Amino acid sequence: MPFHPRSAPSAQRTLAVAQLVSAIGDGAYYTSSALYFTRIVGLSPARLGLGLAVAWAVGSLAGVPLGHLADRRGPRGTAAALALGTAVVVASFLAVRSFLPFLAAACLYATAQSGLGAARQALVGGLVPQGERTAALAGLQAVLNAGLAVGAALGGVALTVGTGAAFLAAFALTAAGFLATGLLLLRLPAVTPAAVPVTTSAAAPAPVPSGGPAGGRPARGGGFAVLADRRYAVVALVNTVLLLRMPLLSLVIPLWIADRAPQLGWLGSALFVLNTLGVTLFQVRTARAVTGLRSAARTVRQAGALLLASCAVFALSAAAVPLRVTGALLVAGAVLQVAGEMKQSAGSWQIAFDLAPADRLGQYQGFFGTGVAVARTAGPLLLTTLLLDGGGPGWLLLGGLFLAAGCAMGPAVRRAERDRPWRAPVTTGTLAGAHRSAAGLPDHTVNDDLQPPAALFPVNPPR
């Protein structure tokens, strides 16, 4: 059935439930998969790491074409198919007994996950009004972290038992979570696929179909237009630098603690729980400050400063101080990190959507999302070398990189905004202004942070 604005709250609830069940499965998988493949399958840690690096490199290439498929065939069906495909791939892991089948299955898993992320983002763009997307994504992120915590606890049970049957149960839970996700996504309202743009000449822009999803946003050429959008690529690159924070909590900080303060080895998992709870409780509140491109760029700049402060505190934890002081520094660094993470996430969501043509949300979100795959692929090697070998100076160098990226986001966004007619600061050149002029109404200058122009769907009327 077609989407109607009044169905938005119900659609968001369904999206949240789908996010929750898939996150529970993901949590169980992330917690138990490494030991399953090393202890049960018999892969060496080096081969496991190589396979995952190759898989996520392949997956990073899949986001744009699968996002494009979501634009052309509809994000609901594409997301559901990829969720069901992920369930099948996870189930196939149980039949893996050597490296090459593992590599093939891991590549399929990373490809499905990258495509599912792009299709889900396009689905949010199609079901949630433009001015409400960042808040909706913040809610989904909070649900995601809650689900990961539950799944990690269930995966921990499998680790404690340590038998093949226990790992089988954990993987079955993951597959069931993605199966349920696919079925839940099919219950959402259908989002009309973007019409294929028609370009009359090489110099003429493609017309926007009347009543199309863009609310007047013009198409940017045929095919994978995002690959030719250099200014959007710069924004995505800056965001990728900030996403290097991702391997810190899961990999680098536990290794840092084990090397500098082995008596506090238990603190690594405690900091993970702290991060999960922080995002669950405060991501929505943090996202309220983001209402447009300007506030989004400002929030990302603040994220860079917080991540620098976090790195500086972690650097101090290498000093010769009492153990309790080291523990306090590690906790303080983790608190600053989760604050920076929430701000970076909130700002990047708004930027990724607002700079993308609405008829190509899928491929643009797929391209923007490649930063996650790059951080997962290159981050572990880069950060372990920089931080574990470089110590305190390495932390400060990383913090400076975060600050530079945060400060660079504003200029990159402003430069990208200038070649997007629908993002003009003054609405007299936008479709909204054109509609008002056609109706004999005066044009008005609109502050982007107060009223995003050309909302994809009208906001629900107050009750």
mmCIF file of C-alpha atoms in Angstrom, residues 22 31 77 79 86 95 124 152 183 204 208 228 231 255 291 341:
data_model
loop_
_atom_site.group_PDB
_atom_site.id
_atom_site.type_symbol
_atom_site.label_atom_id
_atom_site.label_comp_id
_atom_site.label_asym_id
_atom_site.label_seq_id
_atom_site.Cartn_x
_atom_site.Cartn_y
_atom_site.Cartn_z
ATOM 1 C CA SER A 22 18.163 -7.900 14.201
ATOM 2 C CA THR A 31 30.164 -12.043 20.649
ATOM 3 C CA GLY A 77 11.345 -5.026 -0.711
ATOM 4 C CA ALA A 79 15.700 -4.301 2.626
ATOM 5 C CA THR A 86 21.535 -12.415 5.682
ATOM 6 C CA ALA A 95 28.410 -25.711 7.369
ATOM 7 C CA VAL A 124 13.707 5.723 6.730
ATOM 8 C CA ALA A 152 25.850 -9.987 23.615
ATOM 9 C CA LEU A 183 9.165 -10.355 7.668
ATOM 10 C CA ALA A 204 20.322 19.562 -19.671
ATOM 11 C CA VAL A 208 11.899 15.676 -11.860
ATOM 12 C CA ALA A 228 30.539 11.517 -9.840
ATOM 13 C CA ARG A 231 31.786 17.184 -3.053
ATOM 14 C CA LEU A 255 44.385 -4.505 24.196
ATOM 15 C CA THR A 291 17.868 20.452 13.065
ATOM 16 C CA GLU A 341 30.260 9.194 19.211
#
